[in-house]
GROMACS .gro file of C-alpha atoms in nm:
model
  376
    1UNK     CA    1   5.004  -1.413   2.160
    2UNK     CA    2   4.977  -1.340   1.783
    3UNK     CA    3   4.641  -1.339   1.594
    4UNK     CA    4   4.567  -1.618   1.346
    5UNK     CA    5   4.665  -1.390   1.053
    6UNK     CA    6   4.979  -1.255   1.220
    7UNK     CA    7   5.338  -1.366   1.281
    8UNK     CA    8   5.518  -1.261   1.600
    9UNK     CA    9   5.882  -1.151   1.545
   10UNK     CA   10   6.094  -1.165   1.862
   11UNK     CA   11   6.432  -0.995   1.843
   12UNK     CA   12   6.704  -0.888   2.095
   13UNK     CA   13   6.848  -1.223   2.199
   14UNK     CA   14   7.125  -1.379   2.001
   15UNK     CA   15   7.012  -1.677   1.797
   16UNK     CA   16   7.233  -1.981   1.773
   17UNK     CA   17   7.357  -2.135   1.450
   18UNK     CA   18   7.528  -2.008   1.141
   19UNK     CA   19   7.207  -1.941   0.945
   20UNK     CA   20   7.016  -1.823   1.245
   21UNK     CA   21   6.778  -1.532   1.186
   22UNK     CA   22   6.812  -1.210   1.383
   23UNK     CA   23   6.461  -1.270   1.518
   24UNK     CA   24   6.241  -1.554   1.621
   25UNK     CA   25   5.921  -1.622   1.429
   26UNK     CA   26   5.621  -1.739   1.628
   27UNK     CA   27   5.283  -1.827   1.463
   28UNK     CA   28   4.977  -1.999   1.598
   29UNK     CA   29   5.075  -1.993   1.966
   30UNK     CA   30   5.194  -1.760   2.238
   31UNK     CA   31   5.542  -1.710   2.379
   32UNK     CA   32   5.699  -1.534   2.681
   33UNK     CA   33   5.901  -1.228   2.591
   34UNK     CA   34   6.147  -1.078   2.837
   35UNK     CA   35   6.068  -0.706   2.851
   36UNK     CA   36   6.421  -0.565   2.855
   37UNK     CA   37   6.615  -0.830   2.677
   38UNK     CA   38   6.374  -0.902   2.389
   39UNK     CA   39   6.145  -0.705   2.162
   40UNK     CA   40   5.833  -0.840   1.986
   41UNK     CA   41   5.680  -0.701   1.664
   42UNK     CA   42   5.395  -0.826   1.452
   43UNK     CA   43   5.391  -0.896   1.078
   44UNK     CA   44   5.050  -0.927   0.909
   45UNK     CA   45   4.977  -1.240   0.713
   46UNK     CA   46   4.636  -1.114   0.594
   47UNK     CA   47   4.532  -1.084   0.231
   48UNK     CA   48   4.610  -0.748   0.070
   49UNK     CA   49   4.534  -0.579  -0.263
   50UNK     CA   50   4.742  -0.381  -0.507
   51UNK     CA   51   4.610  -0.190  -0.809
   52UNK     CA   52   4.783  -0.144  -1.141
   53UNK     CA   53   4.688   0.128  -1.392
   54UNK     CA   54   4.935   0.127  -1.681
   55UNK     CA   55   4.949   0.247  -2.042
   56UNK     CA   56   5.106  -0.027  -2.252
   57UNK     CA   57   5.184  -0.064  -2.622
   58UNK     CA   58   5.058  -0.369  -2.809
   59UNK     CA   59   5.236  -0.562  -3.078
   60UNK     CA   60   5.050  -0.347  -3.332
   61UNK     CA   61   5.174  -0.026  -3.176
   62UNK     CA   62   4.839   0.071  -3.027
   63UNK     CA   63   4.831   0.218  -2.678
   64UNK     CA   64   4.604   0.046  -2.427
   65UNK     CA   65   4.514   0.168  -2.082
   66UNK     CA   66   4.501  -0.145  -1.868
   67UNK     CA   67   4.378  -0.167  -1.510
   68UNK     CA   68   4.428  -0.473  -1.291
   69UNK     CA   69   4.386  -0.577  -0.927
   70UNK     CA   70   4.633  -0.812  -0.756
   71UNK     CA   71   4.548  -1.011  -0.442
   72UNK     CA   72   4.864  -1.109  -0.246
   73UNK     CA   73   4.986  -1.193   0.104
   74UNK     CA   74   5.298  -1.289   0.295
   75UNK     CA   75   5.383  -1.656   0.248
   76UNK     CA   76   5.291  -1.895   0.529
   77UNK     CA   77   5.637  -2.061   0.557
   78UNK     CA   78   5.910  -1.919   0.784
   79UNK     CA   79   6.140  -1.839   0.489
   80UNK     CA   80   5.873  -1.618   0.326
   81UNK     CA   81   5.788  -1.457   0.662
   82UNK     CA   82   6.158  -1.390   0.726
   83UNK     CA   83   6.207  -1.243   0.376
   84UNK     CA   84   5.904  -1.017   0.412
   85UNK     CA   85   6.008  -0.921   0.764
   86UNK     CA   86   6.352  -0.809   0.647
   87UNK     CA   87   6.197  -0.580   0.380
   88UNK     CA   88   5.870  -0.462   0.532
   89UNK     CA   89   5.901  -0.494   0.911
   90UNK     CA   90   5.969  -0.126   0.946
   91UNK     CA   91   5.690  -0.013   0.702
   92UNK     CA   92   5.442  -0.282   0.601
   93UNK     CA   93   5.239  -0.026   0.402
   94UNK     CA   94   5.505  -0.041   0.123
   95UNK     CA   95   5.390  -0.390   0.022
   96UNK     CA   96   5.102  -0.283  -0.214
   97UNK     CA   97   5.319  -0.014  -0.376
   98UNK     CA   98   5.607  -0.248  -0.445
   99UNK     CA   99   5.376  -0.521  -0.572
  100UNK     CA  100   5.204  -0.274  -0.808
  101UNK     CA  101   5.539  -0.167  -0.953
  102UNK     CA  102   5.645  -0.528  -1.006
  103UNK     CA  103   5.325  -0.617  -1.188
  104UNK     CA  104   5.329  -0.297  -1.395
  105UNK     CA  105   5.658  -0.396  -1.553
  106UNK     CA  106   5.550  -0.749  -1.631
  107UNK     CA  107   5.216  -0.622  -1.765
  108UNK     CA  108   5.385  -0.384  -2.014
  109UNK     CA  109   5.624  -0.656  -2.122
  110UNK     CA  110   5.356  -0.920  -2.189
  111UNK     CA  111   5.110  -0.681  -2.358
  112UNK     CA  112   5.386  -0.571  -2.594
  113UNK     CA  113   5.402  -0.927  -2.729
  114UNK     CA  114   5.026  -0.956  -2.797
  115UNK     CA  115   4.775  -0.804  -3.038
  116UNK     CA  116   4.468  -0.616  -2.932
  117UNK     CA  117   4.245  -0.898  -3.054
  118UNK     CA  118   4.428  -1.160  -2.847
  119UNK     CA  119   4.433  -0.934  -2.543
  120UNK     CA  120   4.056  -0.880  -2.571
  121UNK     CA  121   3.978  -1.246  -2.630
  122UNK     CA  122   4.238  -1.398  -2.395
  123UNK     CA  123   4.232  -1.183  -2.084
  124UNK     CA  124   4.267  -1.481  -1.852
  125UNK     CA  125   4.571  -1.602  -2.047
  126UNK     CA  126   4.721  -1.253  -2.010
  127UNK     CA  127   4.656  -1.255  -1.635
  128UNK     CA  128   4.808  -1.601  -1.588
  129UNK     CA  129   5.117  -1.498  -1.787
  130UNK     CA  130   5.167  -1.188  -1.573
  131UNK     CA  131   5.134  -1.391  -1.250
  132UNK     CA  132   5.377  -1.657  -1.373
  133UNK     CA  133   5.631  -1.391  -1.474
  134UNK     CA  134   5.610  -1.216  -1.135
  135UNK     CA  135   5.630  -1.525  -0.912
  136UNK     CA  136   6.011  -1.537  -0.879
  137UNK     CA  137   6.036  -1.173  -0.777
  138UNK     CA  138   5.742  -1.204  -0.539
  139UNK     CA  139   5.901  -1.512  -0.380
  140UNK     CA  140   6.224  -1.329  -0.318
  141UNK     CA  141   6.045  -1.065  -0.110
  142UNK     CA  142   5.838  -1.327   0.074
  143UNK     CA  143   5.505  -1.254  -0.098
  144UNK     CA  144   5.265  -1.493  -0.272
  145UNK     CA  145   5.003  -1.392  -0.536
  146UNK     CA  146   4.658  -1.540  -0.500
  147UNK     CA  147   4.503  -1.388  -0.812
  148UNK     CA  148   4.521  -1.112  -1.072
  149UNK     CA  149   4.208  -0.975  -1.235
  150UNK     CA  150   4.216  -0.734  -1.530
  151UNK     CA  151   3.940  -0.486  -1.457
  152UNK     CA  152   3.947  -0.279  -1.778
  153UNK     CA  153   4.115  -0.239  -2.118
  154UNK     CA  154   4.073   0.088  -2.310
  155UNK     CA  155   4.224   0.209  -2.639
  156UNK     CA  156   4.210   0.568  -2.511
  157UNK     CA  157   3.948   0.689  -2.760
  158UNK     CA  158   4.106   0.547  -3.077
  159UNK     CA  159   3.797   0.335  -3.146
  160UNK     CA  160   3.990   0.023  -3.240
  161UNK     CA  161   3.831  -0.192  -2.977
  162UNK     CA  162   3.489  -0.052  -3.065
  163UNK     CA  163   3.551  -0.131  -3.433
  164UNK     CA  164   3.652  -0.482  -3.339
  165UNK     CA  165   3.335  -0.517  -3.141
  166UNK     CA  166   3.109  -0.371  -3.413
  167UNK     CA  167   3.055  -0.695  -3.616
  168UNK     CA  168   3.008  -0.891  -3.302
  169UNK     CA  169   2.785  -0.619  -3.167
  170UNK     CA  170   2.582  -0.620  -3.490
  171UNK     CA  171   2.551  -0.995  -3.475
  172UNK     CA  172   2.464  -0.974  -3.112
  173UNK     CA  173   2.210  -0.701  -3.189
  174UNK     CA  174   2.064  -0.908  -3.472
  175UNK     CA  175   2.045  -1.215  -3.253
  176UNK     CA  176   1.903  -1.000  -2.980
  177UNK     CA  177   1.642  -0.862  -3.223
  178UNK     CA  178   1.557  -1.211  -3.342
  179UNK     CA  179   1.545  -1.331  -2.985
  180UNK     CA  180   1.334  -1.032  -2.889
  181UNK     CA  181   1.101  -1.092  -3.185
  182UNK     CA  182   1.074  -1.459  -3.096
  183UNK     CA  183   1.020  -1.364  -2.735
  184UNK     CA  184   0.752  -1.114  -2.841
  185UNK     CA  185   0.591  -1.377  -3.062
  186UNK     CA  186   0.603  -1.632  -2.782
  187UNK     CA  187   0.469  -1.370  -2.545
  188UNK     CA  188   0.187  -1.282  -2.788
  189UNK     CA  189   0.108  -1.649  -2.838
  190UNK     CA  190   0.116  -1.705  -2.464
  191UNK     CA  191  -0.103  -1.400  -2.414
  192UNK     CA  192  -0.349  -1.519  -2.680
  193UNK     CA  193  -0.345  -1.866  -2.532
  194UNK     CA  194  -0.405  -1.713  -2.192
  195UNK     CA  195  -0.694  -1.508  -2.334
  196UNK     CA  196  -0.839  -1.823  -2.494
  197UNK     CA  197  -0.801  -2.013  -2.170
  198UNK     CA  198  -0.963  -1.726  -1.982
  199UNK     CA  199  -1.247  -1.714  -2.238
  200UNK     CA  200  -1.289  -2.092  -2.219
  201UNK     CA  201  -1.283  -2.078  -1.842
  202UNK     CA  202  -1.535  -1.794  -1.848
  203UNK     CA  203  -1.754  -1.993  -2.089
  204UNK     CA  204  -1.736  -2.306  -1.876
  205UNK     CA  205  -1.801  -2.097  -1.567
  206UNK     CA  206  -2.104  -1.935  -1.732
  207UNK     CA  207  -2.233  -2.275  -1.845
  208UNK     CA  208  -2.180  -2.419  -1.499
  209UNK     CA  209  -2.354  -2.120  -1.342
  210UNK     CA  210  -2.642  -2.151  -1.588
  211UNK     CA  211  -2.671  -2.523  -1.513
  212UNK     CA  212  -2.659  -2.458  -1.141
  213UNK     CA  213  -2.918  -2.180  -1.175
  214UNK     CA  214  -3.138  -2.407  -1.389
  215UNK     CA  215  -3.112  -2.682  -1.129
  216UNK     CA  216  -3.193  -2.430  -0.855
  217UNK     CA  217  -3.490  -2.296  -1.053
  218UNK     CA  218  -3.611  -2.647  -1.127
  219UNK     CA  219  -3.576  -2.743  -0.761
  220UNK     CA  220  -3.767  -2.430  -0.660
  221UNK     CA  221  -4.038  -2.498  -0.918
  222UNK     CA  222  -4.055  -2.859  -0.807
  223UNK     CA  223  -4.083  -2.748  -0.445
  224UNK     CA  224  -4.346  -2.488  -0.538
  225UNK     CA  225  -4.544  -2.741  -0.741
  226UNK     CA  226  -4.506  -3.020  -0.488
  227UNK     CA  227  -4.817  -2.911  -0.293
  228UNK     CA  228  -5.047  -2.864  -0.596
  229UNK     CA  229  -4.913  -3.180  -0.757
  230UNK     CA  230  -4.972  -3.375  -0.437
  231UNK     CA  231  -5.325  -3.235  -0.413
  232UNK     CA  232  -5.388  -3.311  -0.781
  233UNK     CA  233  -5.255  -3.664  -0.739
  234UNK     CA  234  -5.473  -3.711  -0.431
  235UNK     CA  235  -5.777  -3.578  -0.621
  236UNK     CA  236  -5.694  -3.803  -0.915
  237UNK     CA  237  -5.664  -4.098  -0.682
  238UNK     CA  238  -6.004  -4.009  -0.532
  239UNK     CA  239  -6.156  -3.982  -0.880
  240UNK     CA  240  -5.998  -4.310  -0.982
  241UNK     CA  241  -6.127  -4.477  -0.667
  242UNK     CA  242  -6.473  -4.332  -0.727
  243UNK     CA  243  -6.465  -4.458  -1.084
  244UNK     CA  244  -6.368  -4.803  -0.962
  245UNK     CA  245  -6.649  -4.792  -0.707
  246UNK     CA  246  -6.896  -4.675  -0.975
  247UNK     CA  247  -6.776  -4.949  -1.208
  248UNK     CA  248  -6.818  -5.208  -0.935
  249UNK     CA  249  -7.165  -5.069  -0.857
  250UNK     CA  250  -7.256  -5.082  -1.227
  251UNK     CA  251  -7.131  -5.438  -1.254
  252UNK     CA  252  -7.327  -5.527  -0.942
  253UNK     CA  253  -7.638  -5.355  -1.080
  254UNK     CA  254  -7.591  -5.530  -1.411
  255UNK     CA  255  -7.566  -5.862  -1.234
  256UNK     CA  256  -7.879  -5.776  -1.037
  257UNK     CA  257  -8.066  -5.681  -1.356
  258UNK     CA  258  -7.955  -6.000  -1.523
  259UNK     CA  259  -8.067  -6.200  -1.224
  260UNK     CA  260  -8.389  -6.008  -1.169
  261UNK     CA  261  -8.506  -5.921  -1.522
  262UNK     CA  262  -8.309  -6.078  -1.806
  263UNK     CA  263  -8.288  -6.425  -1.667
  264UNK     CA  264  -8.661  -6.443  -1.583
  265UNK     CA  265  -8.744  -6.289  -1.923
  266UNK     CA  266  -8.522  -6.537  -2.100
  267UNK     CA  267  -8.680  -6.818  -1.899
  268UNK     CA  268  -9.031  -6.691  -1.985
  269UNK     CA  269  -8.935  -6.658  -2.352
  270UNK     CA  270  -8.794  -7.005  -2.352
  271UNK     CA  271  -9.109  -7.132  -2.187
  272UNK     CA  272  -9.325  -6.958  -2.447
  273UNK     CA  273  -9.107  -7.096  -2.726
  274UNK     CA  274  -9.139  -7.443  -2.576
  275UNK     CA  275  -9.518  -7.408  -2.555
  276UNK     CA  276  -9.527  -7.283  -2.912
  277UNK     CA  277  -9.318  -7.572  -3.030
  278UNK     CA  278  -9.538  -7.812  -2.837
  279UNK     CA  279  -9.853  -7.657  -2.990
  280UNK     CA  280  -9.696  -7.670  -3.334
  281UNK     CA  281  -9.598  -8.031  -3.286
  282UNK     CA  282  -9.947  -8.110  -3.162
  283UNK     CA  283 -10.106  -7.931  -3.457
  284UNK     CA  284  -9.879  -8.114  -3.700
  285UNK     CA  285  -9.960  -8.445  -3.543
  286UNK     CA  286 -10.330  -8.356  -3.555
  287UNK     CA  287 -10.302  -8.264  -3.922
  288UNK     CA  288 -10.110  -8.578  -4.008
  289UNK     CA  289 -10.365  -8.785  -3.818
  290UNK     CA  290 -10.652  -8.611  -4.001
  291UNK     CA  291 -10.478  -8.667  -4.334
  292UNK     CA  292 -10.425  -9.032  -4.250
  293UNK     CA  293 -10.792  -9.068  -4.157
  294UNK     CA  294 -10.895  -8.900  -4.482
  295UNK     CA  295 -10.681  -9.138  -4.689
  296UNK     CA  296 -10.819  -9.436  -4.505
  297UNK     CA  297 -11.177  -9.314  -4.565
  298UNK     CA  298 -11.098  -9.250  -4.931
  299UNK     CA  299 -10.947  -9.593  -4.973
  300UNK     CA  300 -11.252  -9.748  -4.812
  301UNK     CA  301 -11.482  -9.547  -5.038
  302UNK     CA  302 -11.287  -9.648  -5.349
  303UNK     CA  303 -11.274 -10.006  -5.240
  304UNK     CA  304 -11.646  -9.997  -5.183
  305UNK     CA  305 -11.691  -9.851  -5.532
  306UNK     CA  306 -11.444 -10.082  -5.700
  307UNK     CA  307 -11.680 -10.382  -5.746
  308UNK     CA  308 -11.931 -10.153  -5.905
  309UNK     CA  309 -11.667 -10.020  -6.141
  310UNK     CA  310 -11.561 -10.370  -6.222
  311UNK     CA  311 -11.918 -10.475  -6.286
  312UNK     CA  312 -11.963 -10.174  -6.505
  313UNK     CA  313 -11.655 -10.275  -6.696
  314UNK     CA  314 -11.789 -10.628  -6.723
  315UNK     CA  315 -12.119 -10.500  -6.841
  316UNK     CA  316 -11.940 -10.311  -7.103
  317UNK     CA  317 -11.769 -10.621  -7.216
  318UNK     CA  318 -12.082 -10.821  -7.220
  319UNK     CA  319 -12.213 -10.690  -7.550
  320UNK     CA  320 -11.873 -10.663  -7.704
  321UNK     CA  321 -11.747 -10.909  -7.956
  322UNK     CA  322 -11.447 -11.034  -7.767
  323UNK     CA  323 -11.254 -11.332  -7.880
  324UNK     CA  324 -11.086 -11.513  -7.598
  325UNK     CA  325 -10.788 -11.715  -7.702
  326UNK     CA  326 -10.628 -11.997  -7.510
  327UNK     CA  327 -10.957 -12.100  -7.350
  328UNK     CA  328 -10.973 -12.066  -6.977
  329UNK     CA  329 -10.625 -11.922  -6.957
  330UNK     CA  330 -10.715 -11.646  -7.192
  331UNK     CA  331 -11.026 -11.569  -6.989
  332UNK     CA  332 -10.822 -11.557  -6.675
  333UNK     CA  333 -10.588 -11.315  -6.840
  334UNK     CA  334 -10.873 -11.087  -6.932
  335UNK     CA  335 -11.006 -11.093  -6.577
  336UNK     CA  336 -10.661 -11.028  -6.440
  337UNK     CA  337 -10.622 -10.743  -6.678
  338UNK     CA  338 -10.948 -10.593  -6.564
  339UNK     CA  339 -10.843 -10.635  -6.205
  340UNK     CA  340 -10.512 -10.465  -6.280
  341UNK     CA  341 -10.690 -10.181  -6.450
  342UNK     CA  342 -10.907 -10.148  -6.143
  343UNK     CA  343 -10.601 -10.123  -5.918
  344UNK     CA  344 -10.450  -9.871  -6.153
  345UNK     CA  345 -10.759  -9.662  -6.140
  346UNK     CA  346 -10.756  -9.693  -5.762
  347UNK     CA  347 -10.398  -9.564  -5.745
  348UNK     CA  348 -10.480  -9.284  -5.984
  349UNK     CA  349 -10.778  -9.174  -5.782
  350UNK     CA  350 -10.581  -9.206  -5.462
  351UNK     CA  351 -10.294  -8.999  -5.596
  352UNK     CA  352 -10.520  -8.737  -5.737
  353UNK     CA  353 -10.717  -8.707  -5.415
  354UNK     CA  354 -10.416  -8.718  -5.181
  355UNK     CA  355 -10.417  -8.427  -4.934
  356UNK     CA  356 -10.083  -8.263  -4.853
  357UNK     CA  357  -9.996  -8.253  -4.481
  358UNK     CA  358 -10.117  -7.936  -4.315
  359UNK     CA  359  -9.855  -7.678  -4.215
  360UNK     CA  360  -9.829  -7.590  -3.848
  361UNK     CA  361 -10.053  -7.309  -3.752
  362UNK     CA  362 -10.041  -7.060  -3.479
  363UNK     CA  363 -10.174  -7.159  -3.146
  364UNK     CA  364 -10.553  -7.126  -3.138
  365UNK     CA  365 -10.598  -7.187  -3.514
  366UNK     CA  366 -10.825  -7.480  -3.594
  367UNK     CA  367 -10.765  -7.713  -3.891
  368UNK     CA  368 -11.086  -7.833  -4.069
  369UNK     CA  369 -11.095  -8.209  -4.128
  370UNK     CA  370 -11.104  -8.334  -4.487
  371UNK     CA  371 -11.394  -8.552  -4.597
  372UNK     CA  372 -11.248  -8.813  -4.824
  373UNK     CA  373 -11.587  -8.910  -4.963
  374UNK     CA  374 -11.669  -8.557  -5.057
  375UNK     CA  375 -11.328  -8.518  -5.214
  376UNK     CA  376 -11.388  -8.825  -5.416
   0.00000   0.00000   0.00000
């Protein structure tokens, strides 16, 4: 039974048909082979490589050393297997050599129609052109090309390729320098930013640590002062309570003093003031009564003296030469006038002898009575 990448070729029995092959091709399954009458050989269908190293002339006449690698295999169809079997069944190791020779010729031919610049820039186009040019020949020998890769192109020390690359290399170097400078600048900026962030983080960490330490210290101080503060507050509360008690005792004592001393003293003072007022009122009334008695006695004395004064006035008129007009009416007028003069004199004497009311005196002071007769 052949392997998956092999074809089994069975020969020795005559095949029927005009175009019948001298062997039978079996792939993918097993077959019974008669030992004496038939012979079985294997043809590899695996992928193989061929290398090409060729010096070729370009369109400009420059010599280029070109190296390429070709990946090929026997075709999967029976026609390709039969064609490959006819050529390589006896020596399958000739496949890479023959393929390399085929591709060397096509490579020289195609490179001769191109410039160095196009070859350098269009290597894939060159590879595709070589593969396309070799396909008919490869098909005739039952081989199929999977790929062709150009591995190197060298101008054999002439320096043409290097000269072509110099401007690009300079531009690349310049761009690389600019990119490197920008990368260095970005790196420096990133480094500075990182340093700033680290400094800011360190500052925030230090601040946070200081705050935490301050809180710890404050808590410790608060805990250490809790006992003394509690004792001080308790002592203050005791002092405050004592002060309140003392204040209440003072208020109570004040109330007792007011009740025991001040109120009786005020009552006694009020009583004394009332007695004094009563004595003063009594003295005033006594003085007014004495004054009234004196006026009455004076009036009586004057009244008693008034007829004598009138007689004296009449006596004085007796020897006077008085002419009385209008008869009896004129005499009556004279008498009335004398009487009026007597009343006037009485008022004058009374007013002149009037005694002012006595002022109140202190208790125990005696007021002497006025003798109206003596005053007169």
